[in-house]
Coordinates of N, CA, C and O in Angstrom, one line a residue:
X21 N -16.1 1.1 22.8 CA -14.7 0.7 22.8 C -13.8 2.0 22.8 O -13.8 2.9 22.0
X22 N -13.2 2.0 23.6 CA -12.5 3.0 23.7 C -10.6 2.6 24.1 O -10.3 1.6 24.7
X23 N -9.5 3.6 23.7 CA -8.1 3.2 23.6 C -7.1 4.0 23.7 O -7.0 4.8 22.7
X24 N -6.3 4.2 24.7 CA -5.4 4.8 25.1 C -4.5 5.3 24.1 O -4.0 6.4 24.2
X25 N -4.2 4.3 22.9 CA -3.5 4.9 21.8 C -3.7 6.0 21.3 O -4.9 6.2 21.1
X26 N -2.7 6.9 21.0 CA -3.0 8.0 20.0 C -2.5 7.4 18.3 O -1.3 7.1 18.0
X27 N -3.5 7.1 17.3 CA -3.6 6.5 16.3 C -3.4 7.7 15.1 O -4.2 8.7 15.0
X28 N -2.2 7.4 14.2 CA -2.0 7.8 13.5 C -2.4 7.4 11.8 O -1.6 6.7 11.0
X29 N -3.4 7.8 11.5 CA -4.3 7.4 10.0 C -3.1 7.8 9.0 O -3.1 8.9 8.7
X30 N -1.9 7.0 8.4 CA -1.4 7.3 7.3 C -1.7 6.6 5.7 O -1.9 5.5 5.4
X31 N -1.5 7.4 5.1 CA -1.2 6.8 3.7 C -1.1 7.7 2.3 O -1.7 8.8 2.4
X32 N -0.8 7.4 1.6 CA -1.0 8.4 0.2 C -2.4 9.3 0.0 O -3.4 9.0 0.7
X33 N -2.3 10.2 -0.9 CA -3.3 11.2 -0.6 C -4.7 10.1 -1.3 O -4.3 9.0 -1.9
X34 N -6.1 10.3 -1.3 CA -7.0 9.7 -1.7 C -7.2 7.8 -1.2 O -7.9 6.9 -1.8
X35 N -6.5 7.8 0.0 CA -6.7 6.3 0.5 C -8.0 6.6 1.6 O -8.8 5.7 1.9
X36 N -8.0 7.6 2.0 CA -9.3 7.9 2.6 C -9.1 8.3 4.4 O -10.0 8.3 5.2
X37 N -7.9 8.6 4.6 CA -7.6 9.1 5.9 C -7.9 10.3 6.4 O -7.5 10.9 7.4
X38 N -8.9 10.9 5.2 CA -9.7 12.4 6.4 C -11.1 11.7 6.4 O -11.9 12.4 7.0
X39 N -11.9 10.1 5.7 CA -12.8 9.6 6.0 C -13.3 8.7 7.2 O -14.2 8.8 8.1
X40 N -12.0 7.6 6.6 CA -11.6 6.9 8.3 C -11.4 7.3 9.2 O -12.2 6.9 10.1
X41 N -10.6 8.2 9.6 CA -10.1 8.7 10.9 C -11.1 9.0 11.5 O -11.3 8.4 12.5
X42 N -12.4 10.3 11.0 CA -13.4 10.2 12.4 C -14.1 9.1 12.3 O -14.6 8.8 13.4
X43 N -14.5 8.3 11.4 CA -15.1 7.0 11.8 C -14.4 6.4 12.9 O -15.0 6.2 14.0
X44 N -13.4 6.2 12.7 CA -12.4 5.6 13.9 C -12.4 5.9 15.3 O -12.4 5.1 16.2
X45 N -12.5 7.1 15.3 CA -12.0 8.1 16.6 C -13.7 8.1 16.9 O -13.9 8.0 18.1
X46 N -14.6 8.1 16.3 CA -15.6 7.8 16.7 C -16.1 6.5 17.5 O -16.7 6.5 18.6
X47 N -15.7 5.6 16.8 CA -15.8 4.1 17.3 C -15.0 4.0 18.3 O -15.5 3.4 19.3
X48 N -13.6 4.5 18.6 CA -12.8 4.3 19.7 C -13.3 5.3 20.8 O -13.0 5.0 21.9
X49 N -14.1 6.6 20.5 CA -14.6 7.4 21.6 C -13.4 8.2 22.0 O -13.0 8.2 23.1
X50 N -12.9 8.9 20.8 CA -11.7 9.6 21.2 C -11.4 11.0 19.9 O -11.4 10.9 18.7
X51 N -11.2 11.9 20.5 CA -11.3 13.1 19.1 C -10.3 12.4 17.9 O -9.5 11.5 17.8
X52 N -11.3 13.8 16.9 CA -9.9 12.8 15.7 C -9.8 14.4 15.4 O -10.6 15.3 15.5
X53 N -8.3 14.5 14.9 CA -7.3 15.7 14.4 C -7.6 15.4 13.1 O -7.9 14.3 12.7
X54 N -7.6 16.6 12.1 CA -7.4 16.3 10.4 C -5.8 17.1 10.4 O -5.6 18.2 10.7
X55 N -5.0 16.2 10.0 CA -3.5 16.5 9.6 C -3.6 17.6 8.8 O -2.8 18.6 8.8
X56 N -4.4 17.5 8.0 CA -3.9 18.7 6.6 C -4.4 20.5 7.9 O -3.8 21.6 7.9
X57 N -5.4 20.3 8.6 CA -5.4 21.4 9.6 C -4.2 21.9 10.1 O -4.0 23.0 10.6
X58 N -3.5 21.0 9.9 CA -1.7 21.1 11.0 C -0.9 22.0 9.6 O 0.2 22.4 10.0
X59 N -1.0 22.2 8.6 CA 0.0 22.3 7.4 C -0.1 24.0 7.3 O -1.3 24.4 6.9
X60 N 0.9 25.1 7.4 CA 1.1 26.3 7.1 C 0.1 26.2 5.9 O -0.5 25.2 5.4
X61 N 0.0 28.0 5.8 CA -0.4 28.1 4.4 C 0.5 27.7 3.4 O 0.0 27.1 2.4
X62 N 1.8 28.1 3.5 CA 2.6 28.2 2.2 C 2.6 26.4 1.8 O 2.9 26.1 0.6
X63 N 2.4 25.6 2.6 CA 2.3 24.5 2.2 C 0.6 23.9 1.3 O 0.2 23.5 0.2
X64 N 0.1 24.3 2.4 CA -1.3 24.3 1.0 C -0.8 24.6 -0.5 O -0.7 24.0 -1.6
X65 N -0.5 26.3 0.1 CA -0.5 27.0 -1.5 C 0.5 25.9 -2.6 O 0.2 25.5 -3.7
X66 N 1.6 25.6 -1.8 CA 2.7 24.7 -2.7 C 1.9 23.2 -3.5 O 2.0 22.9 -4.7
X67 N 1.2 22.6 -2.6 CA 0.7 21.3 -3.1 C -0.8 22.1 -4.0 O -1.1 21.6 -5.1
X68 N -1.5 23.0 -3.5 CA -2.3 23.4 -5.2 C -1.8 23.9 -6.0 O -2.6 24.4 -6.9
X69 N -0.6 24.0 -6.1 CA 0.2 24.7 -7.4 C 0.4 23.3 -8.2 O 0.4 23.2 -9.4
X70 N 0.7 22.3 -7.4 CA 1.2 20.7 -7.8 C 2.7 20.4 -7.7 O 3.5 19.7 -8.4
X71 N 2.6 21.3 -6.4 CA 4.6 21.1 -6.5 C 4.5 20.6 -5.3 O 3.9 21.1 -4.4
X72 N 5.1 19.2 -5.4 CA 5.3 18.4 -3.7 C 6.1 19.2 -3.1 O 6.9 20.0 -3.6
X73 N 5.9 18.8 -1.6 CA 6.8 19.6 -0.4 C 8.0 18.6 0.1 O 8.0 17.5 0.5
X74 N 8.9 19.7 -0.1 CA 10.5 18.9 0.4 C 10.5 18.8 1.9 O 9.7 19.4 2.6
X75 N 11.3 18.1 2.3 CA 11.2 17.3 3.4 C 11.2 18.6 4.7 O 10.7 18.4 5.8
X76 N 11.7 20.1 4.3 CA 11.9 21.6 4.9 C 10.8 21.8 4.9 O 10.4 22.3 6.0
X77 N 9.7 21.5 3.9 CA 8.2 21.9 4.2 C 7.2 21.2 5.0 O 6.1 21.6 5.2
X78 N 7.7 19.8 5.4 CA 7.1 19.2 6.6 C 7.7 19.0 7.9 O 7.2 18.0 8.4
X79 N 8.5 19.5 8.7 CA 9.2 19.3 9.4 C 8.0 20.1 10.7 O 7.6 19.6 11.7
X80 N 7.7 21.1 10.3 CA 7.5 22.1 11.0 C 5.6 21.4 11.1 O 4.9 21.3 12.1
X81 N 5.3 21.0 9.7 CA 4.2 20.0 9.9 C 3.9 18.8 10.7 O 2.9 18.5 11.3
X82 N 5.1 18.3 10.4 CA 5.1 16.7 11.6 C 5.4 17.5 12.7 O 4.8 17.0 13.6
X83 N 6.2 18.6 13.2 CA 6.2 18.8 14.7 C 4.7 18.8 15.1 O 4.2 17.8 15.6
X84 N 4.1 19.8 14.8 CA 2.7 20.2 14.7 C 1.5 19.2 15.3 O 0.5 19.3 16.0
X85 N 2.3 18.1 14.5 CA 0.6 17.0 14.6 C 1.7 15.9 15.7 O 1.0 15.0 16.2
X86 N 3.0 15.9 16.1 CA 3.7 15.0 17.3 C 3.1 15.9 18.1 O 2.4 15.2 18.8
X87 N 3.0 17.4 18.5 CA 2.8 17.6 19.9 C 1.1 17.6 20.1 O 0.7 17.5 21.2
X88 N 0.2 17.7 19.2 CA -0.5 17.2 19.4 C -1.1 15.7 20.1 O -2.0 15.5 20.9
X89 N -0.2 14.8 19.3 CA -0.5 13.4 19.7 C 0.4 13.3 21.3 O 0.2 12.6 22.3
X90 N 1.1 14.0 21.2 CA 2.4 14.1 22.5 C 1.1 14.4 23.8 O 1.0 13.9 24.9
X91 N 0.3 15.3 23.2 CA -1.0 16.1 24.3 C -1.9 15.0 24.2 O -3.0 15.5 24.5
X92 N -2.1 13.8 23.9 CA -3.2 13.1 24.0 C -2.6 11.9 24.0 O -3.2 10.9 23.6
X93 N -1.3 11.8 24.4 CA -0.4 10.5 25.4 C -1.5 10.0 26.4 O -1.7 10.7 27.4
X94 N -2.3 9.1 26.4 CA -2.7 8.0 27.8 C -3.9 8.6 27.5 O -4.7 8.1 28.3
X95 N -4.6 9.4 26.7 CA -6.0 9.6 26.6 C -6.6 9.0 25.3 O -7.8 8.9 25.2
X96 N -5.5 8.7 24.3 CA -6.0 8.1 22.9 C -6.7 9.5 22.0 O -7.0 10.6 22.5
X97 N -6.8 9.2 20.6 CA -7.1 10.4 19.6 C -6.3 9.6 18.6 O -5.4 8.8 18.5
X98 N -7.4 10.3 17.7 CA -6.8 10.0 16.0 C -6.4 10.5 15.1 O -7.3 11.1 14.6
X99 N -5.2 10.8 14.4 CA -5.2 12.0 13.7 C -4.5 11.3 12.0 O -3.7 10.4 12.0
X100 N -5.0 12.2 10.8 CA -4.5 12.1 9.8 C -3.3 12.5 9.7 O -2.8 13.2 10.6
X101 N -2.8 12.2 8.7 CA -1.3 12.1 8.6 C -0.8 11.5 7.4 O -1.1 10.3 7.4
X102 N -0.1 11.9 6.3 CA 0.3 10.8 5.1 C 1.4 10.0 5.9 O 1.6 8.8 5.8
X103 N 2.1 10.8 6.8 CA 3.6 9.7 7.4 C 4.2 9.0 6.1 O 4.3 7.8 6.2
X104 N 4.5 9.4 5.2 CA 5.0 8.5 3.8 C 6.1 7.9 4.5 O 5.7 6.8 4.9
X105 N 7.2 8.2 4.9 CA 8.7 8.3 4.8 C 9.3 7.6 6.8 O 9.2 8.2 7.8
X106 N 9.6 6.6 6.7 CA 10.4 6.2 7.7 C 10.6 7.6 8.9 O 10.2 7.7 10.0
X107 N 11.4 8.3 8.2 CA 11.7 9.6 8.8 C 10.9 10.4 9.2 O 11.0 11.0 10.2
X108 N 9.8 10.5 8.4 CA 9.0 11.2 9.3 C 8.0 10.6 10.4 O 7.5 11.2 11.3
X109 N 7.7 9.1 10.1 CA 7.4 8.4 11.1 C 8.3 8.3 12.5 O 7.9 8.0 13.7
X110 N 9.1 8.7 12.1 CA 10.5 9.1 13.5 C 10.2 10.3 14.4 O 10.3 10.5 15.6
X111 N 9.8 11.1 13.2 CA 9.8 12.7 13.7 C 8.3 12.6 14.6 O 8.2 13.2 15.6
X112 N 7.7 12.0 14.2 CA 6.1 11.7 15.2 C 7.2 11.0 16.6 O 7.5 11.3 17.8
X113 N 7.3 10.1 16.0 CA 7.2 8.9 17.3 C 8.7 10.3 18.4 O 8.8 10.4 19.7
X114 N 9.3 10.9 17.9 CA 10.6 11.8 18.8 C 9.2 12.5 19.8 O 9.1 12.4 21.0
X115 N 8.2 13.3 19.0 CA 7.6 13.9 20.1 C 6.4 13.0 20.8 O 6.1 13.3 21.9
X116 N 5.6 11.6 20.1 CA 4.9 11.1 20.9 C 5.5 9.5 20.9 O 5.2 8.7 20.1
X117 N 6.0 9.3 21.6 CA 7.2 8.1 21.4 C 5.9 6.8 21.1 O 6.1 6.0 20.2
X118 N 4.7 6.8 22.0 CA 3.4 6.0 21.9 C 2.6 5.6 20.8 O 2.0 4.5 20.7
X119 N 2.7 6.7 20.0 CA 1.8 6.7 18.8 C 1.5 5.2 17.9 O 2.3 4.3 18.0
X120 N 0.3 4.9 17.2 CA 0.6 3.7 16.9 C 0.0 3.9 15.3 O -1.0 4.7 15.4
X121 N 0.3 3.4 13.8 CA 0.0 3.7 12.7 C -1.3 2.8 12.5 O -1.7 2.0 13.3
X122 N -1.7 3.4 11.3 CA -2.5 3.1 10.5 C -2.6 3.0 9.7 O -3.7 3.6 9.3
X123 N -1.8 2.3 8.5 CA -1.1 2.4 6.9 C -2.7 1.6 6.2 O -3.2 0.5 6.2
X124 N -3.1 3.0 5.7 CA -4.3 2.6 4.8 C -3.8 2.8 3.2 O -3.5 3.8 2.6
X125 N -3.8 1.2 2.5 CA -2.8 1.0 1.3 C -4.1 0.4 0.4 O -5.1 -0.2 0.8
X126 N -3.7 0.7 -0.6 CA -4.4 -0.3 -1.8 C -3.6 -0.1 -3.3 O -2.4 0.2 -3.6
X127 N -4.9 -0.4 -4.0 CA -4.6 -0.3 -5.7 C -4.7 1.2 -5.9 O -5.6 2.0 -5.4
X128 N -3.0 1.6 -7.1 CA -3.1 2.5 -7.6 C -4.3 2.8 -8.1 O -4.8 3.8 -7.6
X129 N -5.2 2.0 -9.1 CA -6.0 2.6 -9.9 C -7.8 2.9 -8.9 O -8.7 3.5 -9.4
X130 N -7.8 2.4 -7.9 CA -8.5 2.3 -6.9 C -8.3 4.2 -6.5 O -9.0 5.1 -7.1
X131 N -7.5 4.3 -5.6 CA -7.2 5.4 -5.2 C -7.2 6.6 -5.8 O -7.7 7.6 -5.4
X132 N -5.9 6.2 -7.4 CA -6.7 7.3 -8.1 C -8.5 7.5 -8.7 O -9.0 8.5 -9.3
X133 N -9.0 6.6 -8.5 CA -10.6 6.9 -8.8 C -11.0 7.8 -8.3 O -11.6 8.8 -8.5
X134 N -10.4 6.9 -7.0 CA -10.8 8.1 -5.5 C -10.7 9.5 -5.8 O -11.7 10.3 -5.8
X135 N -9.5 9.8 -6.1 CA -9.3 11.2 -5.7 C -9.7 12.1 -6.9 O -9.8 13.3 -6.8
X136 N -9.9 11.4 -8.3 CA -10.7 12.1 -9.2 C -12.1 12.5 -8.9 O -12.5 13.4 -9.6
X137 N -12.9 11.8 -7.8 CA -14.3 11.9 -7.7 C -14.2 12.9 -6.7 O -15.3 13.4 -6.5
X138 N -13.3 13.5 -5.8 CA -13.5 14.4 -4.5 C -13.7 15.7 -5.0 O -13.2 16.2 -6.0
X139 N -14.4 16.3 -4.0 CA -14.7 17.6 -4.2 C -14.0 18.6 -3.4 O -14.2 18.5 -2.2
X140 N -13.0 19.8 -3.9 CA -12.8 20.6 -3.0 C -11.3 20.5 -2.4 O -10.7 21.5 -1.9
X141 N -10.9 19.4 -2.5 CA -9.0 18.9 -1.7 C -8.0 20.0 -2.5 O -8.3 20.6 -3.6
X142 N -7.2 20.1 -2.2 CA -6.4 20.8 -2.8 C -5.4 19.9 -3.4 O -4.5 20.4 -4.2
X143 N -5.5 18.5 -3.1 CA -3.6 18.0 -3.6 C -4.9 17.0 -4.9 O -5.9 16.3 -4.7
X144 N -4.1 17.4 -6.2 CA -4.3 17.4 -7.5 C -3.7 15.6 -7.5 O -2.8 15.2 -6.8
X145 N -4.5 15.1 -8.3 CA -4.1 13.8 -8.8 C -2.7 13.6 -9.1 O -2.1 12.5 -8.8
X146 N -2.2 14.5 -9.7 CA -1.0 14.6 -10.7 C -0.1 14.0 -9.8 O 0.7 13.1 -10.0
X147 N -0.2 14.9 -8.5 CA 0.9 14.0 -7.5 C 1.0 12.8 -6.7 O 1.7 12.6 -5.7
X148 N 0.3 12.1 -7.1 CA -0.3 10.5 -6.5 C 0.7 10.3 -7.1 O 1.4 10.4 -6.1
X149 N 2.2 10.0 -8.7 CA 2.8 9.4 -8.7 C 4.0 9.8 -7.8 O 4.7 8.8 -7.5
X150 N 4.3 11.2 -7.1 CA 4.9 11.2 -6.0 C 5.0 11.1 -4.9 O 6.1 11.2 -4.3
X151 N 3.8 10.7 -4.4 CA 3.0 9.7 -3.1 C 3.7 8.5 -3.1 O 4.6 8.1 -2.4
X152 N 3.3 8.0 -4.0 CA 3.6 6.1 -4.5 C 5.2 6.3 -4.5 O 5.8 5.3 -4.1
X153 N 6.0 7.4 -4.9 CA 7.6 7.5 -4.5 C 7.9 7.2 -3.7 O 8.4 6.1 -3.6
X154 N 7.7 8.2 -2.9 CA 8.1 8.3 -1.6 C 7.5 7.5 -0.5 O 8.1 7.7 0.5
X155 N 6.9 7.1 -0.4 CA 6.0 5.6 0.3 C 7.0 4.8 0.6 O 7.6 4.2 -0.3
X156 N 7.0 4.7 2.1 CA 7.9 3.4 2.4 C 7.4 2.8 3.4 O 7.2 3.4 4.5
X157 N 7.0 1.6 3.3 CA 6.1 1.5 4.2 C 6.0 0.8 6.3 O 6.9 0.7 7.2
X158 N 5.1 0.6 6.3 CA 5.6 0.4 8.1 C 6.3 -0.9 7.9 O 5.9 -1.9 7.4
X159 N 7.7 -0.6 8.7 CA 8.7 -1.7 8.9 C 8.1 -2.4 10.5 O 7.3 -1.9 11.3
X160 N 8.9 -3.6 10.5 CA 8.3 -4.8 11.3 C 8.8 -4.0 12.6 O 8.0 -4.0 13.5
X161 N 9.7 -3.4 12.7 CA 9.9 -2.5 14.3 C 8.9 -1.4 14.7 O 9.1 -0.9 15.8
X162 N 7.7 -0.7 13.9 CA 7.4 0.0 13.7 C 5.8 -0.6 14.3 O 5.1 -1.4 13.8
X163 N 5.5 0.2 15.5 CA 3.6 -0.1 15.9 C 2.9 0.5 15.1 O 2.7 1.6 14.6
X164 N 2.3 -0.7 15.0 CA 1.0 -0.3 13.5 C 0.6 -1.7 12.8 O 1.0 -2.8 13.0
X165 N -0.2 -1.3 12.0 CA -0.9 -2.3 10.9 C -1.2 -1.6 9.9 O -1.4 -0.4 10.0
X166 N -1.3 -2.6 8.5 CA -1.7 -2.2 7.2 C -3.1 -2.6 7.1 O -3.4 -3.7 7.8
X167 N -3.9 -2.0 6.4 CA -5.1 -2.1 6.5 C -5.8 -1.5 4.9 O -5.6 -0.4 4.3
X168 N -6.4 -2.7 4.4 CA -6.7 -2.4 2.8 C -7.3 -1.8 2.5 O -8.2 -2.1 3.3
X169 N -7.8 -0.6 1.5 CA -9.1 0.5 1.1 C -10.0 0.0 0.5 O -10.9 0.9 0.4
X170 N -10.3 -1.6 -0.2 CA -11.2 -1.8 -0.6 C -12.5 -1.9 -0.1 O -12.5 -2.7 0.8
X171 N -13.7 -1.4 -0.3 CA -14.4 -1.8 0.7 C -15.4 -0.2 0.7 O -15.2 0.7 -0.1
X172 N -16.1 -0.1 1.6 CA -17.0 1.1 2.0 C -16.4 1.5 3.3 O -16.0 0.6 4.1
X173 N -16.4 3.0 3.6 CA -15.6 3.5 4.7 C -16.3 2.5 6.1 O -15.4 2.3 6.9
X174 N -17.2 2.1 6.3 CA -17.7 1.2 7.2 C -16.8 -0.2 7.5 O -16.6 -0.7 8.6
X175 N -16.4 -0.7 6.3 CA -15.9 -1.8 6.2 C -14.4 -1.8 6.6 O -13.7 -2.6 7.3
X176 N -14.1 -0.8 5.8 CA -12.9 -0.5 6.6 C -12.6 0.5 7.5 O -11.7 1.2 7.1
X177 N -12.8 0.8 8.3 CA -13.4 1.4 9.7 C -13.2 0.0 10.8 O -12.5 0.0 11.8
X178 N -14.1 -1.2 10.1 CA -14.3 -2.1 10.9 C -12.8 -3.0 10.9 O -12.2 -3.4 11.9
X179 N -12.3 -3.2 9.6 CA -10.9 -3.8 9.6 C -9.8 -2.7 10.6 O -8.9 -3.1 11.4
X180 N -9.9 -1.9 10.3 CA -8.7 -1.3 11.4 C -9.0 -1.8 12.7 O -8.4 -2.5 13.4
X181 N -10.3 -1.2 13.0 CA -10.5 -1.7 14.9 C -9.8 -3.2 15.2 O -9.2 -3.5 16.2
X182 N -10.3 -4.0 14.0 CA -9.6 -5.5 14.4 C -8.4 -5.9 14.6 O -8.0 -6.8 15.4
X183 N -7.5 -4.8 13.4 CA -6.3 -5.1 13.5 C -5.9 -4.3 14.8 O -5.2 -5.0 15.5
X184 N -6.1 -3.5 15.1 CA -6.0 -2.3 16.0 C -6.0 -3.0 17.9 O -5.4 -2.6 18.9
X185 N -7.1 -4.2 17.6 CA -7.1 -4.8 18.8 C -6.1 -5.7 19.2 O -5.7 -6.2 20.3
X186 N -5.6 -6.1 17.6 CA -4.1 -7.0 18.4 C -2.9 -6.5 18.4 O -1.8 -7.0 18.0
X187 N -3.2 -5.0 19.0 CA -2.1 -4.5 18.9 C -1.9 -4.1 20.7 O -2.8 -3.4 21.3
X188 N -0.5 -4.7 21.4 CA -1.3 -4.4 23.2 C -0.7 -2.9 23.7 O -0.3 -2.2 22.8
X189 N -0.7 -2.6 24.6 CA -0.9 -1.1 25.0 C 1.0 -1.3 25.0 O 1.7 -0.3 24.6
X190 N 1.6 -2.3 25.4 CA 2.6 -1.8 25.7 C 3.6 -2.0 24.5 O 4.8 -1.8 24.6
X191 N 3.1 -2.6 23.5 CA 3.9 -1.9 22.0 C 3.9 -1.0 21.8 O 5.0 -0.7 21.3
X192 N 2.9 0.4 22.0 CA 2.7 1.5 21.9 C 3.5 2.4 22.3 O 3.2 3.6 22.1

C-alpha cells in the first residue's frame, strides 16, 4: 500500500508518534521523518530543563518539518510532529498546503504511563500538563483523522491505515 499523502503523526508528547510513524511509513512504503530531528539545539536544551517552548521557539521548527513535507508533495512520507495548536497546523499546511494529520489522542493516565516507562526522551513528564493545554484539536475543515492509542503499536498502526483510506487524494 502505498500514498501520495505526506502524513503528519501528531499529538501530545508520549501518545507514540516516534513509534507509529515508521510503522506507518513502513506500511504505506514511504520514508518517515522524526520531528524532534527538525528542533535546534536550544529547543532540546529548553524542553530538558522542563520549560515549554513559546510559540518563537517553534516557528523556525514547523518551517523545518513544512519544507520537508513541501519536498515530498506527490511522493507521500510521514513525519512526527506534536502540531498541538490550530496555528501551527497552518504553518505546516502554508509550506505543504497537501499534508494530511494524524491526531493520535487518548487517556491522560494511559499516556502518562507511557512516558514514565521510556528511556532516553528528553521532554520530562512534568510537561504533559502543558501538552493537554495547549491541544486543540483537528477541526472538521482540517484533513485528517483521530486515531485512539489504546492498543499495541500494531493495532494502532492498523487503525490509522483504515482511517487513512477514507480519506481521498483530493482532500489533501
Amino acid at each position: 500500500m502505498s500514498t501520495p499523502h505526506v502524513v503528519v503523526v501528531m499529538g501530545v508528547a508520549g501518545t507514540g508518534k516516534t513509534t507509529i510513524g515508521p510503522l506507518l511509513a513502513a506500511r504505506l512504503g514511504v520514508p518517515y521523518a522524526e520531528g524532534d530531528d527538525f528542533h535546534p539545539q536550544a529547543n532540546i536544551a529548553k524542553m530538558s530543563a522542563g520549560i515549554p517552548l513559546d510559540d518563537d521557539d517553534r516557528w523556525p521548527w514547523l518551517d523545518a518539518i513544512g519544507t520537508w513535507a513541501h519536498e515530498r508533495a506527490g511522493l507521500g512520507g510521514v513525519v512526527s510532529c506534536s502540531a498541538l495548536k490550530r496555528s501551527y497546523r497552518d504553518r505546516l499546511r502554508a509550506e505543504a498546503p497537501g499534508v494530511v494529520f494524524v491526531h493520535l489522542s487518548g487517556d491522560r493516565a494511559l499516556i502518562e504511563d507511557r512516558m514514565a516507562h521510556r528511556q532516553g526522551h528528553f521532554m520530562p513528564t512534568a510537561l504533559l500538563d502543558s501538552q493537554f493545554a495547549t491541544l486543540q484539536p483537528l477541526q472538521a475543515d482540517e484533513a485528517g483523522v483521530a486515531v485512539d492509542v489504546a492498543g499495541s503499536p500494531e493495532e494502532i498502526t492498523e487503525r490509522v491505515v483504515e482511517a487513512l483510506s477514507g480519506i481521498p487524494e483530493s482532500a489533501a
